[in-house]
Coordinates of C-alpha atoms in Angstrom, one line a residue:
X1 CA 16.2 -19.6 -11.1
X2 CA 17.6 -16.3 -9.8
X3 CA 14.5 -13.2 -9.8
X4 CA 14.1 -12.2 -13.3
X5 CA 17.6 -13.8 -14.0
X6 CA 20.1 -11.0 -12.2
X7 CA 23.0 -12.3 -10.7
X8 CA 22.7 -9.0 -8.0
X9 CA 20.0 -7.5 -6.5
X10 CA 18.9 -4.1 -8.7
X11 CA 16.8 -1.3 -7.2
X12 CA 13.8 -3.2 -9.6
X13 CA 13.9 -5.8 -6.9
X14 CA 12.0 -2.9 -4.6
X15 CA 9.7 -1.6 -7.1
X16 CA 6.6 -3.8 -5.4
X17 CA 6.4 -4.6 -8.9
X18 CA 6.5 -8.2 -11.3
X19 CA 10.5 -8.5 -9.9
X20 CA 9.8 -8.0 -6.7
X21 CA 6.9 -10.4 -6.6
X22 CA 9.4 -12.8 -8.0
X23 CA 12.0 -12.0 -5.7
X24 CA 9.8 -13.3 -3.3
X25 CA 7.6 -16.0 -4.8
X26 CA 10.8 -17.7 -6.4
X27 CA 13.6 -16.8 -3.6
X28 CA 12.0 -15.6 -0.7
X29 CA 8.7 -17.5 0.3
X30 CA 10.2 -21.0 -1.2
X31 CA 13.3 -21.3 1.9
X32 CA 10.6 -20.5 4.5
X33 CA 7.6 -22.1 3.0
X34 CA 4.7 -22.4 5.5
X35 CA 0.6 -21.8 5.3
X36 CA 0.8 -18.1 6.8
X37 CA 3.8 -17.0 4.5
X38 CA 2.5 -18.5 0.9
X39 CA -0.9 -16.3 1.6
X40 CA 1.5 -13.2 0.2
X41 CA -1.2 -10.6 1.9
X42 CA -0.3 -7.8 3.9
X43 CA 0.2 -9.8 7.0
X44 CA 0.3 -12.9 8.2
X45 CA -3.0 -14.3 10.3
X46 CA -2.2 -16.2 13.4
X47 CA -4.6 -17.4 16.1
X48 CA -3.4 -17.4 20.1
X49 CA -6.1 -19.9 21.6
X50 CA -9.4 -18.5 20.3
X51 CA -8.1 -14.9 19.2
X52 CA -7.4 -14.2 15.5
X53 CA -4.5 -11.8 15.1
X54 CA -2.9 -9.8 12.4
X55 CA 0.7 -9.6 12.5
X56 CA 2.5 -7.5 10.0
X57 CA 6.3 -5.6 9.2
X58 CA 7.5 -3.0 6.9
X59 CA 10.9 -1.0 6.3
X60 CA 10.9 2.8 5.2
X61 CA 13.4 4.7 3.4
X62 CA 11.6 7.1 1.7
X63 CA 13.9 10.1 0.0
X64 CA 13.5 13.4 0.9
X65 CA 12.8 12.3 4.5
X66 CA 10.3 15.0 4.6
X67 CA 7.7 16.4 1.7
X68 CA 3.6 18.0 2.1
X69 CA 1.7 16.0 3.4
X70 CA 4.2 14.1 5.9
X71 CA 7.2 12.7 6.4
X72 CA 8.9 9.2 7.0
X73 CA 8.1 9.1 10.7
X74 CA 4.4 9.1 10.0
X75 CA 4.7 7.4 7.1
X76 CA 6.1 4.3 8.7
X77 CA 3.3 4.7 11.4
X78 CA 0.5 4.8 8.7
X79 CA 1.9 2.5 6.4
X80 CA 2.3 -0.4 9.2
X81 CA -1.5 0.6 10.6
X82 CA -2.7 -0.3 7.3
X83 CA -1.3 -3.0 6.6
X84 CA -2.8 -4.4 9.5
X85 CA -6.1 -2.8 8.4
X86 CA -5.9 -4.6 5.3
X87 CA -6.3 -7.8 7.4
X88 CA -9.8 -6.6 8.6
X89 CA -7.7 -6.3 12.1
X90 CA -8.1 -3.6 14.9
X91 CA -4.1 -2.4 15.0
X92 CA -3.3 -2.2 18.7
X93 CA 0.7 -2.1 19.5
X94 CA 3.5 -1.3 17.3
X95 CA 7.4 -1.9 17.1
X96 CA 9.9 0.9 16.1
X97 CA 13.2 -0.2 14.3
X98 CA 15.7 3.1 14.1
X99 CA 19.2 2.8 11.7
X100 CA 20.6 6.2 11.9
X101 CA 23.5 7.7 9.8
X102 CA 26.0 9.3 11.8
X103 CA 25.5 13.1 11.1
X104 CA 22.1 12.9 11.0
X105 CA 21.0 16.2 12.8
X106 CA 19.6 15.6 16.0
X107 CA 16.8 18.2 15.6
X108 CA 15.6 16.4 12.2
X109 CA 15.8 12.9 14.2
X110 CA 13.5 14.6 16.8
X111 CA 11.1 16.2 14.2
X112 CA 10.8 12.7 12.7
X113 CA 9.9 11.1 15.8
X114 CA 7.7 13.7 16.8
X115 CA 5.7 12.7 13.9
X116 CA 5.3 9.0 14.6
X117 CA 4.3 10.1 18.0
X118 CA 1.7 11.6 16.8
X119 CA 0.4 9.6 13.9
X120 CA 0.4 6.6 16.6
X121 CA -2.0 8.5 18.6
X122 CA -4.4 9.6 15.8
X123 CA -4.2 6.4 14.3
X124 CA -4.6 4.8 17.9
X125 CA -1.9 2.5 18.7
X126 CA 1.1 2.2 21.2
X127 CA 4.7 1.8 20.3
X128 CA 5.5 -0.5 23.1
X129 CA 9.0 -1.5 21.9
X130 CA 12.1 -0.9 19.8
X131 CA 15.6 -0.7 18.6
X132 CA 18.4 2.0 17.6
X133 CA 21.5 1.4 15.5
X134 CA 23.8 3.9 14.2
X135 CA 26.2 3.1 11.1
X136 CA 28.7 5.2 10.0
X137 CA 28.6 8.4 7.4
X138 CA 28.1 6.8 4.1
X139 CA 26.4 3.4 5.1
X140 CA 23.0 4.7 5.3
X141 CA 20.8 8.0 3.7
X142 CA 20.2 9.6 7.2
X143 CA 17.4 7.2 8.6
X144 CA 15.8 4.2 8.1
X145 CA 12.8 3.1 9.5
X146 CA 11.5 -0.3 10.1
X147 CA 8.1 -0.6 12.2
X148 CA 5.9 -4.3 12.7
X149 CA 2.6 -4.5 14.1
X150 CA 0.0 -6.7 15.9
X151 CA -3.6 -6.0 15.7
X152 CA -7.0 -8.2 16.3
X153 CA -9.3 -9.6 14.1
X154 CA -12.7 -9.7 15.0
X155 CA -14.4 -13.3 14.9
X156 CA -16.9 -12.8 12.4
X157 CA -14.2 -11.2 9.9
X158 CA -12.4 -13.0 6.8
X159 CA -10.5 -10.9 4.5
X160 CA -7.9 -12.3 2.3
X161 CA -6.3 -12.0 -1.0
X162 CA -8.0 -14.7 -2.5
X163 CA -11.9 -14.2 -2.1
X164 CA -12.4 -12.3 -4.6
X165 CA -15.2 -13.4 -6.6
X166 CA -17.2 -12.8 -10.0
X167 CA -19.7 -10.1 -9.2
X168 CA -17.9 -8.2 -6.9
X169 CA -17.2 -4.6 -6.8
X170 CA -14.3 -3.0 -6.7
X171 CA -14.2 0.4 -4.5
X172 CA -11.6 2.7 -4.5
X173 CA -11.4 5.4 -1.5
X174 CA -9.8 8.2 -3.5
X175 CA -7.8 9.9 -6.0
X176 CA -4.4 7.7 -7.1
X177 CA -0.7 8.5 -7.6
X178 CA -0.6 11.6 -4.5
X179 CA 1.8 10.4 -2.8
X180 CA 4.5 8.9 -5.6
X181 CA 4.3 12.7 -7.4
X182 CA 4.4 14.6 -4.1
X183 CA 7.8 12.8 -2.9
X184 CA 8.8 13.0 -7.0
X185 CA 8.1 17.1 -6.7
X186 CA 10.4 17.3 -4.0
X187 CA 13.2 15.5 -4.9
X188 CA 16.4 17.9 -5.0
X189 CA 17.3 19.2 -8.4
X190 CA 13.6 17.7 -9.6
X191 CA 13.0 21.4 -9.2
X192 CA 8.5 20.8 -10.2
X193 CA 6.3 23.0 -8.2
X194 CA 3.3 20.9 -7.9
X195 CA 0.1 21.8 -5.6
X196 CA 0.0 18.0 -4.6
X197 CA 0.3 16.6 -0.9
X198 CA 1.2 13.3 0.1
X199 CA -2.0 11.5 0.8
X200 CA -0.3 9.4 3.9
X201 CA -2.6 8.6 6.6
X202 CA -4.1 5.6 8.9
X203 CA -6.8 3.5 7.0
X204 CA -7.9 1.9 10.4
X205 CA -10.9 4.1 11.1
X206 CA -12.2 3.9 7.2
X207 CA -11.7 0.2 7.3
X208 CA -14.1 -0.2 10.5
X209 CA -16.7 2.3 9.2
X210 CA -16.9 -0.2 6.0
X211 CA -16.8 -3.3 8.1
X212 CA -19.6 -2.1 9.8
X213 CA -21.6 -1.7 6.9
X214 CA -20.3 -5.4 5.6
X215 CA -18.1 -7.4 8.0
X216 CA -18.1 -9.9 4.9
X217 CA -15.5 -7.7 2.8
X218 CA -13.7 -10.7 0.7
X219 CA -10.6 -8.3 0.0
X220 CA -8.9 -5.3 1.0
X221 CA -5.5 -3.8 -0.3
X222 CA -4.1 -0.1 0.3
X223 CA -2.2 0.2 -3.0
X224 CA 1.5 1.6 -2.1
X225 CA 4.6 0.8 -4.2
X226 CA 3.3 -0.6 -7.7
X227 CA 0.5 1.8 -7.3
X228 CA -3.1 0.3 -8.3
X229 CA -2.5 -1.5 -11.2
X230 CA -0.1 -3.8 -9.4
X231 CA -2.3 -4.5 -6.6
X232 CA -5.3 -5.1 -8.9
X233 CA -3.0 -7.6 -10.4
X234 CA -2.0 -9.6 -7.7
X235 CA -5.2 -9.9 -6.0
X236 CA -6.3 -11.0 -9.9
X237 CA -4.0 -13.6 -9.9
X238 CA -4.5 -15.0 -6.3
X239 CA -8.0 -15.4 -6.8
X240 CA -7.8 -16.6 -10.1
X241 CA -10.8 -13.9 -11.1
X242 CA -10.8 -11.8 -14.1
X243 CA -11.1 -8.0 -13.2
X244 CA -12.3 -4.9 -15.0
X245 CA -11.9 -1.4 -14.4
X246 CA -13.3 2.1 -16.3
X247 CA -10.6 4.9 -16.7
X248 CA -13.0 7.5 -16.4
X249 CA -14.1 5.9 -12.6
X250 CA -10.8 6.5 -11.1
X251 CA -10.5 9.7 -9.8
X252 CA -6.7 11.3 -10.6
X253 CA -6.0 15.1 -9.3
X254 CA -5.7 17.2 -12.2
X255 CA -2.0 17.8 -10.9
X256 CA -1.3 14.7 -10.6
X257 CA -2.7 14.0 -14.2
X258 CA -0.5 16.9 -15.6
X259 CA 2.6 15.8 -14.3
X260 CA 2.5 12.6 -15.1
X261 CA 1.5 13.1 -18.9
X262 CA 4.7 15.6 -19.1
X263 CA 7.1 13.1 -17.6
X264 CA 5.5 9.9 -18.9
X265 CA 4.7 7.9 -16.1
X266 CA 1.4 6.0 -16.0
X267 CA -0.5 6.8 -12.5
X268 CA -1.4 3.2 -12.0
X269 CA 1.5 2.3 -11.2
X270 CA 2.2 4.8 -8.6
X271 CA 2.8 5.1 -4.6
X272 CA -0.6 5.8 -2.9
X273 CA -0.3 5.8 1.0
X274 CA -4.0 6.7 2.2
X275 CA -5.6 4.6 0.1
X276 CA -7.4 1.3 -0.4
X277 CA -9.7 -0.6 -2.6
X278 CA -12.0 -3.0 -1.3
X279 CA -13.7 -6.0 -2.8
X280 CA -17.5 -6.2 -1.9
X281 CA -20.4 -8.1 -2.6
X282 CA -22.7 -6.4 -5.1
X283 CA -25.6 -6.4 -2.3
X284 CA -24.1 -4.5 0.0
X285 CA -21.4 -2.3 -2.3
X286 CA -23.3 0.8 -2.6
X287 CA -23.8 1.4 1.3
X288 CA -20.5 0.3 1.5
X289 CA -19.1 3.3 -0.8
X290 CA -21.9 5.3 0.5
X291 CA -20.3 5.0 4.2
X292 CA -16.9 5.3 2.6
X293 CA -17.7 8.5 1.5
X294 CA -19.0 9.8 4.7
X295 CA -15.9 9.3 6.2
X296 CA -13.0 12.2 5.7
X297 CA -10.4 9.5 3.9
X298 CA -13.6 8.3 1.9
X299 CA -14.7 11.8 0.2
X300 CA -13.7 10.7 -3.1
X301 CA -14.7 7.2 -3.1
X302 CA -15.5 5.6 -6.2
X303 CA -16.4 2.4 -7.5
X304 CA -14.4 1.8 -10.4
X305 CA -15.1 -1.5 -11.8
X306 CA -16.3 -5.3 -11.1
X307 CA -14.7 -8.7 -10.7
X308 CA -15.4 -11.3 -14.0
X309 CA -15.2 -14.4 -15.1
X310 CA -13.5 -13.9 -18.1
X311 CA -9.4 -13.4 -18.9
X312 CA -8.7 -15.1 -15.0
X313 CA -5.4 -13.6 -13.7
X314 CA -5.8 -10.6 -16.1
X315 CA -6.9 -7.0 -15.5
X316 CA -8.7 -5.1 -18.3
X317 CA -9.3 -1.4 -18.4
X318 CA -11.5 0.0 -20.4
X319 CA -9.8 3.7 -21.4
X320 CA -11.2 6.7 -21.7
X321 CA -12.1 6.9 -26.1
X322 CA -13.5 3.4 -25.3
X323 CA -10.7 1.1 -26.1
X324 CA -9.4 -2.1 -23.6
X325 CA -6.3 -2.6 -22.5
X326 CA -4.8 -5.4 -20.4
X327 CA -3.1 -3.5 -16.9
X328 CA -0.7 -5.5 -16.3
X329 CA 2.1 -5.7 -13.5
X330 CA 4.7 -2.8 -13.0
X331 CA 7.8 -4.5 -15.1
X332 CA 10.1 -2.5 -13.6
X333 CA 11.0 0.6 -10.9
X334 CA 9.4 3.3 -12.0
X335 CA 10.6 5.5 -9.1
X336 CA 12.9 4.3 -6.3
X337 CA 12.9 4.8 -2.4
X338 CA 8.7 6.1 -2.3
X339 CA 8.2 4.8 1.0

């Protein structure tokens, strides 16, 4: 059966959303099929002899090319760290995949890699390798970016989609929906003045100071197109574990809070790239959050709910007057080319 029935691919089909997830559940992962593949996390997990590695790839075409906070050089950088950090893996070496559009200004080209020079570096990996094409005017919006990784797991690490488990706690590292109004604000003719920064950044060195706490972390997930309510959902679903979260636990920049109430858009559902939410035993999830939040991507860590046996597959929040409401997966694109 086609992905939600289209005979031709629709920008909803990169939303990170329910059609996506059926793009590749139904299309995608069923003419490759294969152990590593049908995990669906954010990289696959392949062993060379004894060693345990992470290997992961991801394609950027975020519009404006640049905005606060960053631009699409680091954000290709970050946004390939952390999926690898999302496997519990140590990101060593990356790849760097360039499609330019002819015109592209040269001194924009070198701003851009100037930036994933330097978010390599903070982030601490090497891009050992790579590739340039260049299409004609018109084929492409300026630049594309497409960067894979390969990091290390350490032995006594096992994070994976599915481990969540009744009891656990669910941690968030910080406020939600930054980065998906940021590039929103700037879009030309958008014309919003809005005091809100991208929140882009390498997870890697929050991830270890949390693994060192709890190497046992059943799940991590940084929450980037489809925004939180469609991770919670798929990590729901794979696990087959009911989860519930409190409105008033997830913190939400006042900006970000106004802007989305004028324009309608529900801040679950939008890009974060510097965040993640973890999945932790209830033994060891307050020194967990407490380590989160002495770390500078961790200020504003929160716990904002549990995992339950009741409604598997199903997210619940519980809103802010004291209603419930099931969260379920983003239907549809709320905003195209985020990151």
């Amino acid at each position: 059966m086609p992905p939600s029935h289209s005979e031709s691919i629709t920008l909803d089909h990169g939303s990170g959303g329910r059609i996506s997830h059926e793009l590749t559940t139904r299309l995608i992962v069923p003419l490759f099929q294969n152990a590593v593949l049908e995990t669906l996390h954010d990289g696959a997990f392949l062993s060379i002899g004894k060693e345990r590695i992470a290997f992961t790839t991801d394609s950027y075409t975020v519009d404006p090319v640049f905005f606060p906070g960053g631009s699409i050089g680091d954000l290709a950088v970050n946004g390939t760290v952390n999926d690898l950090a999302m496997c519990g893996a140590c990101p060593k070496w990356l790849s760097m995949g360039l499609i330019l559009e002819e015109g592209l200004p040269v001194s924009d080209l070198e701003r851009i890699l100037s930036d994933m020079a330097r978010a390599a570096q903070e982030a601490g990996v090497t891009i050992v390798t790579g590739d340039t094409k260049v299409v004609p005017r018109g084929a492409a919006d300026r630049i594309f970016i497409n960067t894979s990784g390969i990091g290390v797991i350490a032995e006594n690490v096992h994070i994976g989609p599915d481990r969540a488990m009744p009891g656990d706690r669910i941690l968030l590292s910080g406020t939600i929906a930054d980065h998906g109004v940021c590039v929103l604000a700037n879009r030309q003719g958008m014309g919003f003045d809005v005091p809100v920064r991208s929140d882009t950044a390498a997870l890697n060195g929050l991830v270890q100071v949390m693994l060192d706490v709890d190497p046992n972390i059943h799940v991590l997930r940084d929450p980037t197109r489809g925004g939180l309510g469609t991770a919670l959902n798929e990590i729901a679903g794979q696990s087959g574990v009911g989860i519930r979260i409190s409105e008033d636990a997830i913190p939400l920049q006042p900006a970000v809070a106004g802007l989305c109430e004028l324009l309608g858009y529900d801040p679950l559902y939008l890009a974060n790239e510097g965040k993640l939410i973890a999945f932790v035993s209830p033994d060891t999830a307050d020194r967990v959050l407490d380590a989160m939040k002495r770390h500078p991507l961790g200020q504003q860590a929160a716990c904002i709910g549990e995992v339950v046996d009741p409604h598997p597959a199903k997210v619940v929040l519980k809103t802010r007057i004291g209603g419930k409401r099931i969260v379920d997966m983003l239907s549809g694109e709320q905003l195209p080319r985020i990151c």
